[in-house]
Tab-separated table of C-alpha atoms in Angstrom:
chain	number	residue	atom	x	y	z
A	1410	UNK	CA	-11.602	-7.150	-2.886
A	1411	UNK	CA	-11.492	-7.624	-6.655
A	1412	UNK	CA	-12.163	-11.275	-6.108
A	1413	UNK	CA	-15.094	-10.360	-3.771
A	1414	UNK	CA	-16.531	-8.099	-6.491
A	1415	UNK	CA	-16.267	-11.029	-8.951
A	1416	UNK	CA	-18.385	-13.128	-6.578
A	1417	UNK	CA	-20.885	-10.413	-6.258
A	1418	UNK	CA	-20.958	-9.988	-9.952
A	1419	UNK	CA	-21.649	-13.675	-10.428
A	1420	UNK	CA	-24.526	-13.623	-8.031
A	1421	UNK	CA	-26.020	-10.553	-9.720
A	1422	UNK	CA	-25.723	-12.428	-13.066
A	1423	UNK	CA	-23.367	-9.955	-14.656
A	1424	UNK	CA	-21.680	-11.050	-17.934
A	1425	UNK	CA	-18.373	-12.044	-16.435
A	1426	UNK	CA	-17.741	-14.615	-18.866
A	1427	UNK	CA	-18.041	-12.303	-21.936
A	1428	UNK	CA	-14.300	-12.311	-22.230
A	1429	UNK	CA	-14.326	-16.071	-23.072
A	1430	UNK	CA	-16.194	-15.282	-26.191
A	1431	UNK	CA	-13.989	-12.632	-27.585
A	1432	UNK	CA	-12.558	-13.814	-30.786
A	1433	UNK	CA	-10.798	-10.741	-32.448
A	1434	UNK	CA	-7.085	-11.334	-33.555
A	1435	UNK	CA	-4.664	-8.839	-34.751
A	1436	UNK	CA	-5.481	-5.142	-34.124
A	1437	UNK	CA	-6.606	-3.272	-36.999
A	1438	UNK	CA	-8.601	0.025	-37.487
A	1439	UNK	CA	-11.637	-2.111	-38.026
A	1440	UNK	CA	-11.500	-4.000	-34.952
A	1441	UNK	CA	-9.935	-1.188	-32.819
A	1442	UNK	CA	-13.151	-0.303	-30.862
A	1443	UNK	CA	-13.876	-4.044	-30.177
A	1444	UNK	CA	-10.459	-4.616	-28.623
A	1445	UNK	CA	-10.573	-1.331	-26.674
A	1446	UNK	CA	-14.026	-2.007	-25.151
A	1447	UNK	CA	-12.763	-5.650	-24.474
A	1448	UNK	CA	-9.692	-4.479	-22.533
A	1449	UNK	CA	-11.320	-1.529	-20.758
A	1450	UNK	CA	-12.917	-2.523	-17.305
A	1451	UNK	CA	-16.624	-2.824	-16.999
A	1452	UNK	CA	-18.226	-0.600	-14.476
A	1453	UNK	CA	-18.689	-3.447	-11.985
A	1454	UNK	CA	-15.112	-4.136	-12.122
A	1455	UNK	CA	-14.319	-0.694	-10.913
A	1456	UNK	CA	-16.927	-0.476	-8.188
A	1457	UNK	CA	-14.293	-1.085	-5.552
A	1458	UNK	CA	-12.753	2.167	-6.459
A	1459	UNK	CA	-15.844	4.061	-5.256
A	1460	UNK	CA	-15.053	3.162	-1.689
A	1461	UNK	CA	-13.133	6.186	-0.235
A	1462	UNK	CA	-9.849	4.401	0.383
A	1463	UNK	CA	-7.041	6.431	1.910
A	1464	UNK	CA	-4.269	5.454	-0.321
A	1465	UNK	CA	-1.678	4.965	2.366
A	1466	UNK	CA	-1.810	3.243	5.634
A	1467	UNK	CA	-0.076	6.041	7.493
A	1468	UNK	CA	-2.823	8.669	6.348
A	1469	UNK	CA	-5.252	6.233	7.740
A	1470	UNK	CA	-3.415	6.038	11.105
A	1471	UNK	CA	-3.300	9.859	11.452
A	1472	UNK	CA	-7.049	10.160	10.548
A	1473	UNK	CA	-8.040	7.307	12.892
A	1474	UNK	CA	-5.956	8.645	15.767
A	1475	UNK	CA	-7.692	12.069	15.386
A	1476	UNK	CA	-11.198	10.445	15.071
A	1477	UNK	CA	-10.829	7.561	17.480
A	1478	UNK	CA	-11.853	5.070	14.829
A	1479	UNK	CA	-10.492	1.658	14.005
A	1480	UNK	CA	-8.748	1.137	10.530
A	1481	UNK	CA	-9.778	-1.304	7.949
A	1482	UNK	CA	-6.672	-2.106	5.932
A	1483	UNK	CA	-6.426	-3.852	2.530
A	1484	UNK	CA	-2.698	-4.728	2.112
A	1485	UNK	CA	-1.177	-6.429	-1.040
A	1486	UNK	CA	2.080	-6.789	-2.643
A	1487	UNK	CA	1.858	-3.884	-5.053
A	1488	UNK	CA	-0.675	-1.248	-4.238
A	1489	UNK	CA	-4.197	-2.712	-4.170
A	1490	UNK	CA	-5.656	0.210	-6.036
A	1491	UNK	CA	-2.921	0.224	-8.704
A	1492	UNK	CA	-0.728	-2.712	-9.625
A	1493	UNK	CA	-1.203	-5.642	-7.370
B	1495	UNK	CA	-20.796	-4.291	4.070
B	1496	UNK	CA	-20.781	-0.539	3.308
B	1497	UNK	CA	-22.413	0.134	6.600
B	1498	UNK	CA	-19.840	-1.865	8.423
B	1499	UNK	CA	-17.075	-0.215	6.449
B	1500	UNK	CA	-18.360	3.298	7.525
B	1501	UNK	CA	-17.400	2.367	11.154
B	1502	UNK	CA	-13.624	2.209	9.950
B	1503	UNK	CA	-11.215	4.532	8.339
B	1504	UNK	CA	-10.569	2.377	5.266
B	1505	UNK	CA	-7.229	2.232	3.590
B	1506	UNK	CA	-5.437	0.383	0.953
B	1507	UNK	CA	-1.640	0.115	0.696
B	1508	UNK	CA	1.115	-1.970	-0.703
B	1509	UNK	CA	2.779	-4.112	2.017
B	1510	UNK	CA	6.002	-5.036	0.054
B	1511	UNK	CA	7.975	-2.518	1.836
B	1512	UNK	CA	6.266	-2.572	5.162
B	1513	UNK	CA	6.697	-6.256	5.697
B	1514	UNK	CA	10.344	-6.281	5.222
B	1515	UNK	CA	12.097	-6.766	8.620
B	1516	UNK	CA	14.840	-4.315	7.743
B	1517	UNK	CA	12.448	-1.430	6.997
B	1518	UNK	CA	12.343	1.196	9.925
B	1519	UNK	CA	9.760	3.420	8.319
B	1520	UNK	CA	7.138	4.539	11.055
B	1521	UNK	CA	4.318	2.931	9.011
B	1522	UNK	CA	6.302	-0.399	8.646
B	1523	UNK	CA	7.013	-0.746	12.287
B	1524	UNK	CA	3.450	-0.265	13.186
B	1525	UNK	CA	2.305	-2.656	10.449
B	1526	UNK	CA	4.508	-5.431	11.329
B	1527	UNK	CA	3.281	-5.088	14.914
B	1528	UNK	CA	-0.166	-6.385	14.023
B	1529	UNK	CA	0.803	-8.444	10.859
B	1530	UNK	CA	2.915	-10.642	13.088
B	1531	UNK	CA	0.028	-11.260	15.379
B	1532	UNK	CA	-2.023	-12.675	12.455
B	1533	UNK	CA	-2.625	-16.367	12.227
B	1534	UNK	CA	-4.101	-17.637	9.106
B	1535	UNK	CA	-4.582	-21.248	8.796
B	1536	UNK	CA	-5.812	-21.405	5.213
B	1537	UNK	CA	-6.236	-19.247	2.199
B	1538	UNK	CA	-3.038	-17.197	2.990
B	1539	UNK	CA	-2.243	-15.095	-0.130
B	1540	UNK	CA	1.339	-14.906	0.784
B	1541	UNK	CA	3.465	-12.722	3.008
B	1542	UNK	CA	1.355	-10.142	4.947
B	1543	UNK	CA	-1.330	-9.729	2.198
B	1544	UNK	CA	-4.874	-9.595	3.355
B	1545	UNK	CA	-7.348	-7.330	5.265
B	1546	UNK	CA	-6.787	-6.282	8.761
B	1547	UNK	CA	-8.849	-4.483	11.341
B	1548	UNK	CA	-6.493	-2.522	13.676
B	1549	UNK	CA	-6.383	0.229	16.153
B	1550	UNK	CA	-4.325	3.344	15.469
B	1551	UNK	CA	-1.897	2.099	18.086
B	1552	UNK	CA	-1.175	-1.180	16.083
B	1553	UNK	CA	-3.383	-3.562	18.147
B	1554	UNK	CA	-4.840	-6.328	15.913
B	1555	UNK	CA	-8.580	-6.467	16.158
B	1556	UNK	CA	-9.175	-9.104	13.474
B	1557	UNK	CA	-7.703	-10.303	10.163
B	1558	UNK	CA	-8.562	-12.257	6.917
B	1559	UNK	CA	-6.763	-13.414	3.969
B	1560	UNK	CA	-9.833	-14.692	2.202
B	1561	UNK	CA	-11.547	-13.438	-0.863
B	1562	UNK	CA	-14.785	-14.640	0.425
B	1563	UNK	CA	-17.022	-11.629	1.215
B	1564	UNK	CA	-18.849	-13.393	4.063
B	1565	UNK	CA	-15.410	-13.978	5.694
B	1566	UNK	CA	-14.667	-10.350	5.359
B	1567	UNK	CA	-17.978	-9.230	6.915
B	1568	UNK	CA	-17.335	-11.532	9.746
B	1569	UNK	CA	-13.929	-10.203	10.248
B	1570	UNK	CA	-15.109	-6.578	10.346
B	1571	UNK	CA	-17.705	-7.541	12.972
B	1572	UNK	CA	-15.196	-9.178	15.110
B	1573	UNK	CA	-12.937	-6.178	14.791
B	1574	UNK	CA	-15.566	-3.815	15.916
B	1575	UNK	CA	-16.523	-5.970	18.759
B	1576	UNK	CA	-13.048	-6.170	20.042
B	1577	UNK	CA	-12.565	-2.351	19.473
B	1578	UNK	CA	-15.565	-1.714	21.717
B	1579	UNK	CA	-13.838	-3.670	24.598
B	1580	UNK	CA	-10.556	-1.620	24.483
B	1581	UNK	CA	-9.751	1.496	26.544
B	1582	UNK	CA	-8.921	4.762	24.766
B	1583	UNK	CA	-5.301	4.381	25.856
B	1584	UNK	CA	-5.072	0.815	24.231
B	1585	UNK	CA	-6.780	1.978	21.004
B	1586	UNK	CA	-4.712	5.059	20.425
B	1587	UNK	CA	-0.914	6.011	20.108
B	1588	UNK	CA	0.324	7.905	23.013
B	1589	UNK	CA	0.954	10.863	20.658
B	1590	UNK	CA	-0.251	11.989	17.342
B	1591	UNK	CA	1.589	10.337	14.450
B	1592	UNK	CA	3.721	12.760	12.383
B	1593	UNK	CA	2.500	13.298	8.874
B	1594	UNK	CA	5.970	14.334	7.878
B	1595	UNK	CA	7.388	10.940	8.616
B	1596	UNK	CA	5.732	9.738	5.432
B	1597	UNK	CA	8.021	11.942	3.356
B	1598	UNK	CA	10.671	9.237	3.795
B	1599	UNK	CA	8.687	6.649	1.853
B	1600	UNK	CA	6.320	8.565	-0.490
B	1601	UNK	CA	9.014	10.285	-2.543
B	1602	UNK	CA	7.621	8.683	-5.743
B	1603	UNK	CA	4.220	10.326	-5.318
B	1604	UNK	CA	5.829	13.744	-5.566
B	1605	UNK	CA	6.864	13.001	-9.042
B	1606	UNK	CA	3.213	13.326	-10.309
B	1607	UNK	CA	3.174	15.414	-13.362
B	1608	UNK	CA	0.547	17.973	-12.529
B	1609	UNK	CA	1.065	19.862	-15.550
B	1610	UNK	CA	1.911	16.788	-17.705
B	1611	UNK	CA	0.056	13.604	-18.717
B	1612	UNK	CA	-1.094	10.856	-16.424
B	1613	UNK	CA	-2.450	7.761	-18.044
B	1614	UNK	CA	-4.399	4.785	-16.623
B	1615	UNK	CA	-2.963	1.548	-18.116
B	1616	UNK	CA	-5.245	-1.561	-18.173
B	1617	UNK	CA	-4.069	-5.052	-19.463
B	1618	UNK	CA	-6.220	-7.940	-20.431
B	1619	UNK	CA	-5.937	-11.177	-22.142
B	1620	UNK	CA	-7.779	-11.868	-25.376
B	1621	UNK	CA	-8.989	-15.111	-23.788
B	1622	UNK	CA	-9.547	-15.464	-19.975
B	1623	UNK	CA	-7.469	-18.131	-18.274
B	1624	UNK	CA	-8.900	-17.386	-14.935
B	1625	UNK	CA	-10.092	-14.400	-12.916
B	1626	UNK	CA	-8.983	-11.616	-12.244
B	1627	UNK	CA	-8.069	-11.166	-15.911
B	1628	UNK	CA	-7.159	-7.646	-15.883
B	1629	UNK	CA	-4.780	-5.283	-14.035
B	1630	UNK	CA	-4.228	-1.613	-13.670
B	1631	UNK	CA	-1.276	0.598	-13.546
B	1632	UNK	CA	-0.280	4.302	-14.495
B	1633	UNK	CA	2.109	5.940	-16.900
B	1634	UNK	CA	3.296	9.417	-16.307
B	1635	UNK	CA	4.648	11.964	-18.810
B	1636	UNK	CA	6.140	15.323	-17.826
B	1637	UNK	CA	4.814	18.369	-19.693
B	1638	UNK	CA	7.654	18.483	-22.359
B	1639	UNK	CA	7.421	14.686	-22.812
B	1640	UNK	CA	3.537	15.042	-23.397
B	1641	UNK	CA	4.011	17.766	-25.791
B	1642	UNK	CA	6.606	15.641	-27.727
B	1643	UNK	CA	3.856	13.215	-28.602
B	1644	UNK	CA	2.585	15.575	-31.261
B	1645	UNK	CA	4.324	17.634	-33.929
B	1646	UNK	CA	5.876	20.860	-32.844
B	1647	UNK	CA	3.903	22.860	-35.460
B	1648	UNK	CA	0.622	20.962	-35.724
B	1649	UNK	CA	-1.190	21.212	-38.829
B	1650	UNK	CA	-3.486	18.727	-40.809
B	1651	UNK	CA	-1.315	15.769	-42.060
B	1652	UNK	CA	1.772	16.718	-40.025
B	1653	UNK	CA	3.396	13.515	-38.465
B	1654	UNK	CA	5.742	13.257	-35.444
B	1655	UNK	CA	7.899	10.281	-34.630
B	1656	UNK	CA	7.527	10.258	-30.813
B	1657	UNK	CA	10.936	10.557	-29.317
B	1658	UNK	CA	12.521	6.867	-29.143
B	1659	UNK	CA	13.267	7.304	-25.312
B	1660	UNK	CA	9.447	7.669	-24.522
B	1661	UNK	CA	8.371	4.601	-26.777
B	1662	UNK	CA	11.203	2.645	-25.143
B	1663	UNK	CA	9.854	3.593	-21.744
B	1664	UNK	CA	6.514	2.389	-22.735
B	1665	UNK	CA	7.823	-0.805	-24.049
B	1666	UNK	CA	10.057	-1.422	-21.058
B	1667	UNK	CA	7.817	-0.499	-18.141
B	1668	UNK	CA	4.171	-0.455	-19.391
B	1669	UNK	CA	3.692	-2.972	-22.064
B	1670	UNK	CA	4.093	-5.724	-19.589
B	1671	UNK	CA	2.134	-8.800	-18.573
B	1672	UNK	CA	0.531	-7.929	-15.340
B	1673	UNK	CA	-2.958	-9.411	-16.252
B	1674	UNK	CA	-3.244	-11.743	-13.217
B	1675	UNK	CA	-0.914	-9.972	-10.791
B	1676	UNK	CA	1.838	-7.445	-10.386
B	1677	UNK	CA	4.846	-8.304	-12.475
B	1678	UNK	CA	8.264	-7.389	-11.113
B	1679	UNK	CA	9.798	-8.295	-14.365
B	1680	UNK	CA	10.316	-5.290	-16.632
B	1681	UNK	CA	12.205	-5.335	-19.993
B	1682	UNK	CA	15.889	-3.977	-19.843
B	1683	UNK	CA	16.894	-1.674	-22.610
B	1684	UNK	CA	18.672	-4.402	-24.555
B	1685	UNK	CA	15.394	-6.306	-24.765
B	1686	UNK	CA	13.714	-3.733	-26.961
B	1687	UNK	CA	14.013	-4.809	-30.483
B	1688	UNK	CA	11.493	-2.502	-31.890
B	1689	UNK	CA	9.830	0.770	-30.380
B	1690	UNK	CA	8.141	3.052	-32.744
B	1691	UNK	CA	5.223	5.395	-32.472
B	1692	UNK	CA	4.003	8.014	-34.943
B	1693	UNK	CA	1.407	10.712	-34.376
B	1694	UNK	CA	-0.580	12.249	-37.233
B	1695	UNK	CA	-2.539	15.441	-36.993
B	1696	UNK	CA	-5.922	14.743	-38.201
B	1697	UNK	CA	-7.433	18.187	-37.615
B	1698	UNK	CA	-6.764	21.437	-35.990
B	1699	UNK	CA	-9.767	23.299	-34.808
B	1700	UNK	CA	-9.174	26.402	-32.728
B	1701	UNK	CA	-7.044	25.223	-29.876
B	1702	UNK	CA	-7.754	21.554	-30.341
B	1703	UNK	CA	-5.526	19.324	-32.101
B	1704	UNK	CA	-6.903	15.766	-33.093
B	1705	UNK	CA	-4.367	13.090	-33.438
B	1706	UNK	CA	-4.047	9.468	-34.346
B	1707	UNK	CA	-1.314	7.093	-33.384
B	1708	UNK	CA	0.333	4.136	-35.001
B	1709	UNK	CA	3.254	2.097	-34.092
B	1710	UNK	CA	4.659	-1.150	-32.854
B	1711	UNK	CA	7.184	-2.583	-30.313
B	1712	UNK	CA	8.717	-5.805	-29.716
B	1713	UNK	CA	10.441	-6.805	-26.406
B	1714	UNK	CA	12.133	-10.147	-25.989
B	1715	UNK	CA	14.524	-11.610	-23.336
B	1716	UNK	CA	15.431	-14.759	-21.631
B	1717	UNK	CA	15.097	-14.549	-17.868
B	1718	UNK	CA	15.617	-17.522	-17.181
B	1719	UNK	CA	13.105	-18.580	-19.984
B	1720	UNK	CA	11.799	-16.561	-22.898
B	1721	UNK	CA	9.609	-13.670	-22.088
B	1722	UNK	CA	8.255	-11.120	-24.643
B	1723	UNK	CA	5.534	-8.983	-25.932
B	1724	UNK	CA	5.062	-7.749	-29.611
B	1725	UNK	CA	2.149	-5.457	-29.849
B	1726	UNK	CA	0.812	-3.314	-32.632
B	1727	UNK	CA	-0.124	0.288	-31.348
B	1728	UNK	CA	-3.110	2.344	-32.479
B	1729	UNK	CA	-4.780	5.223	-30.841
B	1730	UNK	CA	-6.390	8.815	-30.880
B	1731	UNK	CA	-6.000	11.807	-28.718
B	1732	UNK	CA	-6.966	15.597	-28.479
B	1733	UNK	CA	-4.483	18.107	-27.364
B	1734	UNK	CA	-5.401	21.614	-26.162
B	1735	UNK	CA	-2.705	23.998	-27.400
B	1736	UNK	CA	-3.893	26.787	-25.055
B	1737	UNK	CA	-4.015	24.620	-21.996
B	1738	UNK	CA	-1.046	22.684	-23.152
B	1739	UNK	CA	-2.652	19.459	-22.082
B	1740	UNK	CA	-4.102	16.289	-23.474
B	1741	UNK	CA	-8.051	16.486	-23.175
B	1742	UNK	CA	-8.577	13.073	-24.448
B	1743	UNK	CA	-6.250	9.938	-25.046
B	1744	UNK	CA	-6.519	6.475	-26.158
B	1745	UNK	CA	-3.595	4.331	-26.969
B	1746	UNK	CA	-4.205	0.632	-27.646
B	1747	UNK	CA	-1.639	-2.197	-27.808
B	1748	UNK	CA	-2.594	-5.555	-29.006
B	1749	UNK	CA	-0.223	-8.358	-29.599
B	1750	UNK	CA	1.261	-11.714	-28.804
B	1751	UNK	CA	2.807	-12.191	-25.247
B	1752	UNK	CA	4.845	-15.039	-24.359
B	1753	UNK	CA	6.530	-16.564	-21.280
B	1754	UNK	CA	6.010	-16.013	-17.679
B	1755	UNK	CA	6.959	-13.357	-15.170
B	1756	UNK	CA	8.097	-12.589	-11.631
B	1757	UNK	CA	5.062	-12.931	-9.260
B	1758	UNK	CA	2.481	-12.313	-12.022
B	1759	UNK	CA	0.726	-15.580	-11.514
B	1760	UNK	CA	1.085	-16.418	-15.077
B	1761	UNK	CA	1.108	-20.263	-15.332
B	1762	UNK	CA	0.886	-20.810	-19.031
B	1763	UNK	CA	3.894	-19.471	-21.043
B	1764	UNK	CA	2.274	-20.340	-24.429
B	1765	UNK	CA	2.171	-17.340	-26.854
B	1766	UNK	CA	-1.325	-15.699	-26.546
B	1767	UNK	CA	-2.847	-12.372	-27.463
B	1768	UNK	CA	-2.874	-9.501	-24.760
B	1769	UNK	CA	-4.238	-6.091	-24.969
B	1770	UNK	CA	-3.278	-2.960	-23.108
B	1771	UNK	CA	-5.271	0.306	-23.101
B	1772	UNK	CA	-3.963	3.776	-22.046
B	1773	UNK	CA	-6.532	6.335	-21.108
B	1774	UNK	CA	-6.433	9.577	-19.166
B	1775	UNK	CA	-6.223	8.944	-15.474
B	1776	UNK	CA	-8.729	10.629	-13.150
B	1777	UNK	CA	-8.130	13.173	-10.314
B	1778	UNK	CA	-8.885	10.987	-7.164
B	1779	UNK	CA	-6.086	10.006	-4.875
B	1780	UNK	CA	-6.127	6.445	-6.236
B	1781	UNK	CA	-5.703	7.736	-9.814
B	1782	UNK	CA	-2.546	9.637	-8.753
B	1783	UNK	CA	-0.634	6.614	-7.441
B	1784	UNK	CA	2.664	6.241	-8.946
B	1785	UNK	CA	3.518	3.784	-11.870
B	1786	UNK	CA	5.024	0.483	-10.756
B	1787	UNK	CA	8.338	1.328	-12.327
B	1788	UNK	CA	8.428	5.195	-12.011
B	1789	UNK	CA	11.646	4.975	-10.101
B	1790	UNK	CA	13.325	3.625	-13.384
B	1791	UNK	CA	12.033	6.536	-15.529
B	1792	UNK	CA	15.222	8.472	-14.671
B	1793	UNK	CA	13.416	11.507	-13.413
């Protein structure tokens, strides 16, 4: 999903290459904000988290069974919404 | 895509445990039933990773292991079309799944420190080698651990050396290279050569204590080749004495990392700068997911 969002961002002309231009070296009080802003994700990088993901497959099975709906599962080594 | 997704109950989950043949958990048995039916000719991300459209009964409707959004949309359409052809008996389990069954495999989630400190941890390289170039994890502190991040008697200028075990925990399980992917390699105790973090009270205004952080860590080991990270730490935070909680928090680690890892998709071991930022986690279910190595916290 993150890869998909990357492609969407490219299409939309987002500045996904900004990180290539980041030149700050050792962390200092003076460049603290630049480093922080460089590392923190941009809004478009977090857009996949706005989807109302159930965070466990079993929760989805219980809900889908009750609502008679199919399940769309994103499965990864490491949780896709955390550390994958 | 959102319109299509609304036709499903959408879920994201780790498949490491579920895909193992020896795992007998109820979700794993169901997962393997459809994961085994999947045939991916190209673009397989490895193991059972990918996107699945499935029925609650475990019937595979469609699957994809591609990062191409067009492929995902097509897979969702195929899944819905197949769903429409199935009888209710085929679609659903013969009896409702037991919510309590999950207690067997979701014990880590119960460790969430409701009255402590939950931090979101983002790692990113200074220079992008390829995309994705950042990853996300969480770090948890129990209430007493969070309180130990500032002086017992906070007054302007007071300093606190954060307890060594907490800084070591950061260095061992959170100051890691997972920029490109989950890293199964953490640093053992003996790999920690430096782990120091000092908080300083900048101001006390009513119940609010403003703090700065300063410190450094160095972790280095050979496994089987050299791996390490040596960041400098700086940060700021605000603690509410009345609520006994942090109401703002930033801790930034920047330094050289070197070596590879286990599964972390790092292909270039040459030393390079990497930054890691800790900020307050949110309240959504996704923001309450357990840290990758919480089982090693000793809680």
